[in-house]
XYZ file of C-alpha atoms in Angstrom:
368
model
C -45.405 74.744 -154.492
C -42.006 73.147 -153.987
C -42.227 69.287 -154.077
C -38.969 68.486 -152.289
C -37.769 68.356 -148.813
C -34.428 69.314 -147.689
C -32.588 68.117 -144.557
C -29.094 69.033 -143.012
C -26.680 66.271 -142.578
C -26.246 66.217 -138.858
C -25.153 62.678 -138.002
C -21.516 61.758 -137.343
C -20.037 59.306 -139.799
C -19.605 56.750 -136.888
C -23.338 56.896 -136.175
C -24.113 56.587 -139.905
C -21.846 53.509 -140.031
C -23.652 51.943 -136.972
C -26.976 52.837 -138.550
C -26.045 51.239 -141.863
C -24.934 48.133 -140.169
C -28.158 47.828 -138.452
C -30.130 48.299 -141.630
C -27.996 45.446 -143.244
C -28.900 42.920 -140.637
C -32.499 43.791 -140.613
C -33.516 44.344 -144.157
C -33.813 42.270 -147.285
C -31.279 41.913 -150.036
C -31.034 45.042 -152.290
C -33.226 45.120 -155.206
C -31.504 43.995 -158.567
C -29.640 46.845 -160.305
C -30.617 47.419 -163.934
C -27.933 47.109 -166.553
C -25.583 50.064 -166.366
C -24.319 52.266 -169.290
C -25.842 54.508 -171.829
C -29.547 54.601 -172.547
C -31.464 55.704 -175.548
C -31.544 59.500 -176.292
C -34.425 61.470 -174.769
C -37.479 61.895 -176.955
C -41.077 62.855 -176.582
C -41.995 59.349 -177.363
C -40.270 57.982 -174.335
C -41.812 60.557 -171.951
C -38.646 62.404 -171.043
C -39.548 65.421 -172.988
C -42.711 66.173 -171.140
C -42.395 64.665 -167.519
C -44.039 61.439 -168.830
C -43.785 57.690 -168.175
C -40.024 56.936 -167.838
C -38.887 56.425 -164.217
C -39.505 54.049 -161.251
C -43.075 53.200 -160.229
C -42.506 54.923 -156.868
C -42.205 58.632 -157.639
C -39.515 59.478 -155.316
C -35.915 60.448 -155.380
C -33.484 60.863 -152.437
C -30.645 63.262 -153.194
C -27.412 63.713 -151.271
C -25.829 67.011 -152.117
C -22.786 69.280 -151.251
C -24.023 71.649 -153.898
C -24.882 75.286 -153.068
C -28.306 76.224 -151.952
C -28.675 78.205 -155.224
C -28.032 75.121 -157.376
C -30.348 72.940 -155.381
C -33.148 75.403 -155.360
C -32.792 76.026 -159.121
C -32.587 72.387 -160.150
C -34.482 70.265 -157.836
C -37.868 71.833 -157.788
C -37.838 72.129 -161.457
C -37.006 68.389 -161.817
C -39.762 67.402 -159.327
C -42.351 69.601 -161.203
C -41.391 68.425 -164.564
C -41.573 64.681 -163.832
C -43.912 64.577 -160.829
C -41.273 62.961 -158.614
C -41.005 63.951 -154.900
C -37.449 64.807 -153.983
C -35.831 64.633 -150.642
C -32.579 66.540 -150.448
C -29.913 65.914 -147.562
C -27.048 68.408 -147.719
C -23.439 68.401 -146.294
C -19.878 68.684 -147.217
C -18.588 66.548 -150.023
C -16.589 64.295 -147.776
C -19.489 63.789 -145.339
C -21.856 63.118 -148.171
C -19.781 60.481 -149.917
C -18.668 58.868 -146.759
C -22.224 58.592 -145.600
C -23.269 56.885 -148.812
C -20.245 54.492 -148.320
C -21.379 53.584 -144.748
C -24.844 52.903 -146.185
C -23.869 50.967 -149.254
C -25.334 47.704 -148.059
C -28.714 49.270 -147.838
C -28.467 52.809 -149.528
C -30.805 55.579 -148.451
C -29.989 58.008 -151.221
C -30.423 57.392 -154.941
C -27.954 60.107 -156.359
C -25.167 62.357 -155.176
C -25.553 65.862 -156.732
C -22.281 67.800 -156.572
C -18.729 67.299 -155.464
C -15.475 66.491 -157.250
C -13.955 63.587 -159.063
C -11.111 63.320 -156.506
C -13.503 62.523 -153.692
C -15.599 60.299 -155.760
C -12.609 58.154 -156.836
C -11.872 57.458 -153.165
C -15.350 55.644 -152.910
C -15.599 54.102 -156.291
C -17.674 51.225 -154.896
C -20.397 53.533 -153.857
C -21.390 54.386 -157.407
C -23.191 52.524 -160.361
C -21.788 52.959 -163.891
C -24.174 55.145 -165.847
C -23.587 57.568 -168.853
C -26.192 60.135 -169.524
C -28.370 60.023 -172.688
C -26.855 63.381 -173.810
C -23.180 62.789 -173.018
C -22.264 63.263 -176.721
C -23.526 66.850 -176.564
C -21.036 67.841 -173.792
C -17.776 69.641 -174.221
C -14.863 67.068 -174.299
C -13.509 67.848 -170.709
C -16.976 67.053 -169.254
C -17.623 63.770 -171.130
C -18.007 60.595 -168.976
C -14.719 58.775 -169.203
C -14.960 56.786 -166.046
C -18.370 55.088 -166.555
C -19.580 56.417 -163.061
C -18.970 60.279 -162.918
C -21.420 62.584 -164.589
C -19.666 65.987 -165.023
C -22.493 68.604 -164.794
C -20.453 71.897 -165.057
C -16.937 73.239 -164.834
C -15.612 75.142 -161.896
C -12.336 77.194 -161.442
C -10.337 77.715 -158.372
C -10.272 81.397 -157.351
C -9.167 83.561 -154.604
C -11.785 86.009 -153.106
C -10.813 89.248 -151.549
C -12.785 91.465 -149.162
C -12.245 95.013 -150.713
C -13.292 96.767 -147.711
C -10.486 95.098 -145.624
C -7.663 94.356 -147.907
C -6.348 97.916 -147.844
C -3.301 98.438 -150.099
C -2.166 94.648 -150.025
C -1.948 93.392 -153.549
C -3.497 89.858 -154.130
C -2.728 88.599 -157.583
C -2.010 84.860 -156.667
C -0.902 82.317 -153.967
C 2.534 83.914 -153.421
C 0.660 87.088 -152.178
C -1.083 84.866 -149.458
C 2.358 84.532 -147.621
C 2.168 88.255 -146.690
C 2.759 88.386 -142.938
C 0.050 91.185 -142.725
C -2.483 88.346 -143.635
C -1.421 85.894 -140.932
C -4.683 84.529 -139.458
C -6.875 86.408 -141.844
C -7.018 83.733 -144.783
C -9.981 81.374 -145.047
C -9.052 77.913 -146.300
C -11.365 74.994 -145.797
C -10.587 71.521 -144.238
C -9.480 69.519 -147.202
C -10.752 66.234 -145.623
C -14.260 67.490 -146.165
C -13.912 70.083 -149.061
C -13.138 68.965 -152.617
C -12.555 72.660 -153.409
C -9.764 72.876 -150.725
C -8.040 69.886 -152.320
C -8.369 71.513 -155.794
C -6.398 74.467 -154.394
C -3.871 72.188 -152.977
C -3.453 70.729 -156.458
C -3.151 74.228 -157.878
C -0.391 75.148 -155.322
C 1.651 72.041 -156.032
C 1.366 72.519 -159.904
C 1.352 76.276 -160.044
C 4.005 76.849 -157.475
C 6.045 73.721 -157.618
C 5.774 73.406 -161.357
C 6.187 69.614 -161.042
C 8.812 69.972 -158.338
C 7.236 68.181 -155.389
C 9.654 69.530 -152.766
C 9.058 73.166 -153.904
C 5.343 72.530 -153.937
C 5.210 71.104 -150.476
C 7.574 73.803 -149.238
C 5.291 76.496 -150.324
C 2.250 74.709 -148.829
C 4.122 74.506 -145.408
C 4.651 78.250 -145.515
C 1.090 78.878 -146.531
C -0.159 76.839 -143.550
C 1.974 78.916 -141.195
C 0.163 81.967 -142.363
C -3.345 80.249 -141.660
C -2.462 80.601 -137.996
C -3.906 77.283 -137.200
C -7.318 78.012 -138.744
C -9.322 75.860 -141.056
C -12.827 76.494 -142.187
C -15.579 73.838 -141.799
C -16.213 73.640 -145.564
C -16.113 75.491 -148.786
C -19.261 77.525 -148.071
C -17.795 78.646 -144.733
C -14.748 80.116 -146.630
C -16.690 82.597 -148.836
C -19.069 83.384 -146.071
C -16.122 84.250 -143.853
C -14.707 86.664 -146.364
C -18.028 88.048 -147.436
C -19.048 88.760 -143.700
C -15.648 90.434 -142.920
C -14.411 87.752 -140.605
C -11.491 86.944 -143.038
C -9.723 89.232 -145.441
C -9.145 86.680 -148.261
C -10.077 83.088 -148.963
C -9.728 80.240 -151.494
C -12.901 79.475 -153.190
C -14.629 78.406 -156.285
C -15.847 80.498 -159.261
C -19.511 80.215 -158.811
C -19.295 81.547 -155.252
C -17.132 84.588 -156.359
C -19.350 85.496 -159.232
C -22.542 85.297 -157.190
C -20.977 87.481 -154.414
C -19.963 90.057 -156.955
C -23.286 90.105 -158.687
C -25.111 90.315 -155.251
C -23.144 93.552 -154.480
C -20.878 92.002 -151.810
C -17.541 93.801 -151.335
C -15.555 91.100 -153.082
C -13.004 90.783 -155.825
C -12.381 87.608 -157.663
C -8.724 86.731 -158.291
C -7.550 84.095 -160.701
C -4.239 83.167 -159.423
C -1.351 84.173 -161.618
C 0.476 81.005 -160.689
C -2.200 78.870 -162.300
C -5.814 77.850 -161.948
C -7.278 74.448 -161.756
C -10.341 74.073 -163.956
C -12.388 70.862 -162.923
C -15.768 69.523 -163.507
C -18.269 69.215 -160.797
C -19.665 65.948 -160.531
C -22.785 63.842 -159.775
C -23.415 60.076 -159.686
C -25.843 57.160 -159.381
C -25.568 55.271 -156.048
C -25.085 51.584 -156.646
C -28.167 49.378 -155.517
C -30.199 52.437 -154.807
C -33.979 52.223 -154.436
C -34.926 54.490 -157.364
C -32.375 53.887 -160.075
C -34.435 54.983 -162.936
C -35.424 58.129 -161.298
C -31.792 58.762 -160.485
C -30.743 58.254 -164.205
C -33.509 60.542 -165.184
C -32.226 63.251 -162.657
C -28.705 62.886 -164.060
C -29.954 63.192 -167.729
C -31.979 66.351 -166.589
C -28.837 67.988 -165.231
C -27.187 67.835 -168.733
C -30.038 69.140 -170.628
C -29.621 72.462 -172.470
C -32.488 73.840 -170.083
C -30.510 73.253 -166.899
C -27.130 74.083 -168.400
C -28.535 77.580 -169.423
C -29.785 78.034 -165.770
C -26.324 77.110 -164.418
C -24.644 79.680 -166.793
C -27.070 82.676 -166.905
C -28.663 82.562 -163.514
C -26.036 80.831 -161.269
C -22.687 82.101 -162.793
C -21.557 78.515 -163.395
C -19.558 77.476 -166.414
C -21.723 74.780 -168.128
C -20.806 71.389 -169.516
C -22.130 72.283 -172.825
C -20.891 74.797 -175.432
C -24.370 75.383 -176.909
C -25.395 77.996 -174.341
C -24.756 81.785 -174.143
C -22.167 83.077 -171.712
C -22.932 86.285 -169.793
C -20.463 89.061 -169.940
C -19.189 88.548 -166.366
C -17.453 85.368 -167.250
C -13.661 85.852 -167.776
C -12.752 83.966 -170.916
C -10.653 80.859 -170.379
C -8.031 82.390 -172.704
C -7.419 85.103 -170.118
C -6.809 82.598 -167.358
C -3.580 80.604 -166.567
C -5.329 77.360 -166.725
C -3.198 74.439 -165.300
C -3.004 71.167 -167.228
C -2.248 68.913 -164.428
C -2.488 64.994 -164.516
C -6.108 64.617 -163.431
C -5.768 60.833 -163.336
C -2.834 61.102 -160.914
C -4.460 63.665 -158.638
C -7.936 62.038 -158.609
C -6.192 58.746 -157.889
C -4.103 59.905 -155.130
C -6.266 62.493 -153.324
C -6.346 60.815 -150.072
C -2.608 60.412 -149.962
C -2.160 64.236 -150.666
C -4.801 65.228 -148.286
C -3.318 63.196 -145.591
C 0.183 64.586 -146.300
C -1.336 68.176 -146.046
C -2.941 67.332 -142.733
C 0.374 65.872 -141.522
C 2.127 69.128 -142.541
C -0.498 71.046 -140.751
C 0.005 68.964 -137.603
C 3.786 69.549 -137.834
C 3.188 73.359 -137.990
C 0.538 73.213 -135.239
C 1.193 70.140 -132.984
C -1.504 69.459 -130.416
């Protein structure tokens, strides 16, 4: 029997902020936070190997998550069963999830955020407590914790998904092909104010098309926006669903979604843009002053175990954060993808400015 409860995020950010303010005035001070940083490696002696004694006295964990349903269903019940911890999962888009945690930071409801991207996390640094997982040294270099507060639990690539039943004889090999007038209004792209994947595609366009030339990159984005015909999807999941369901012909998405759709028999082709692909870690983090910090740390450690990393790779089609797992044949080797090597620090630190500029361009193309 599953030992976790899922809720959809349905409150507006304004209502959340009001609620958080009310909690602040009517509650006691937050519990003292344990010292941050690395903790001892897992072992049978400390109970981490068999669901034993390590953790908070209250066997509960509240998780905010923009991760896919497949990820949540694969990981959370397994964690709950292994450690005897009841988990409540509240889902929503990355922007909504992290903004809610920020609005509640004087009296946090959640303990961890499972999923999202570093660019969004960096906008809300004060939400997160520093914590480096016990198995960080076992991760590939691009996934090691270099910030103190971001746990990189897998690697994702920007892709284009194409509905093969609808595309006809139109060739899609990259972003330039999305400017085809025949695709106007038939391209699914998520609202970047709530989707970290949409932001990753903006970065891919700026770097892959502009090649460091800012003016050229933004000129391309303006033309791309014109071909969207004023349409933005509500989130990353809405993009691939629109393409798979035949509502849209093509969409900008993430590798896990594309691989899963193809494996499930959907009429989908996965395209790695010839201009360049952003390969970024998917992230998780411990919420500062949360009610169950030790359970939160235990969950983050659990994400990085070989057991879970194998599930990500073999069952969910996600590139893992470890290199000691076996890759299925359907993964395209990184050597066959034009991987962009953009300045991650710059793009993570300036994500809000870049998203704002994108939305300004969108408003210029479609005023009112």
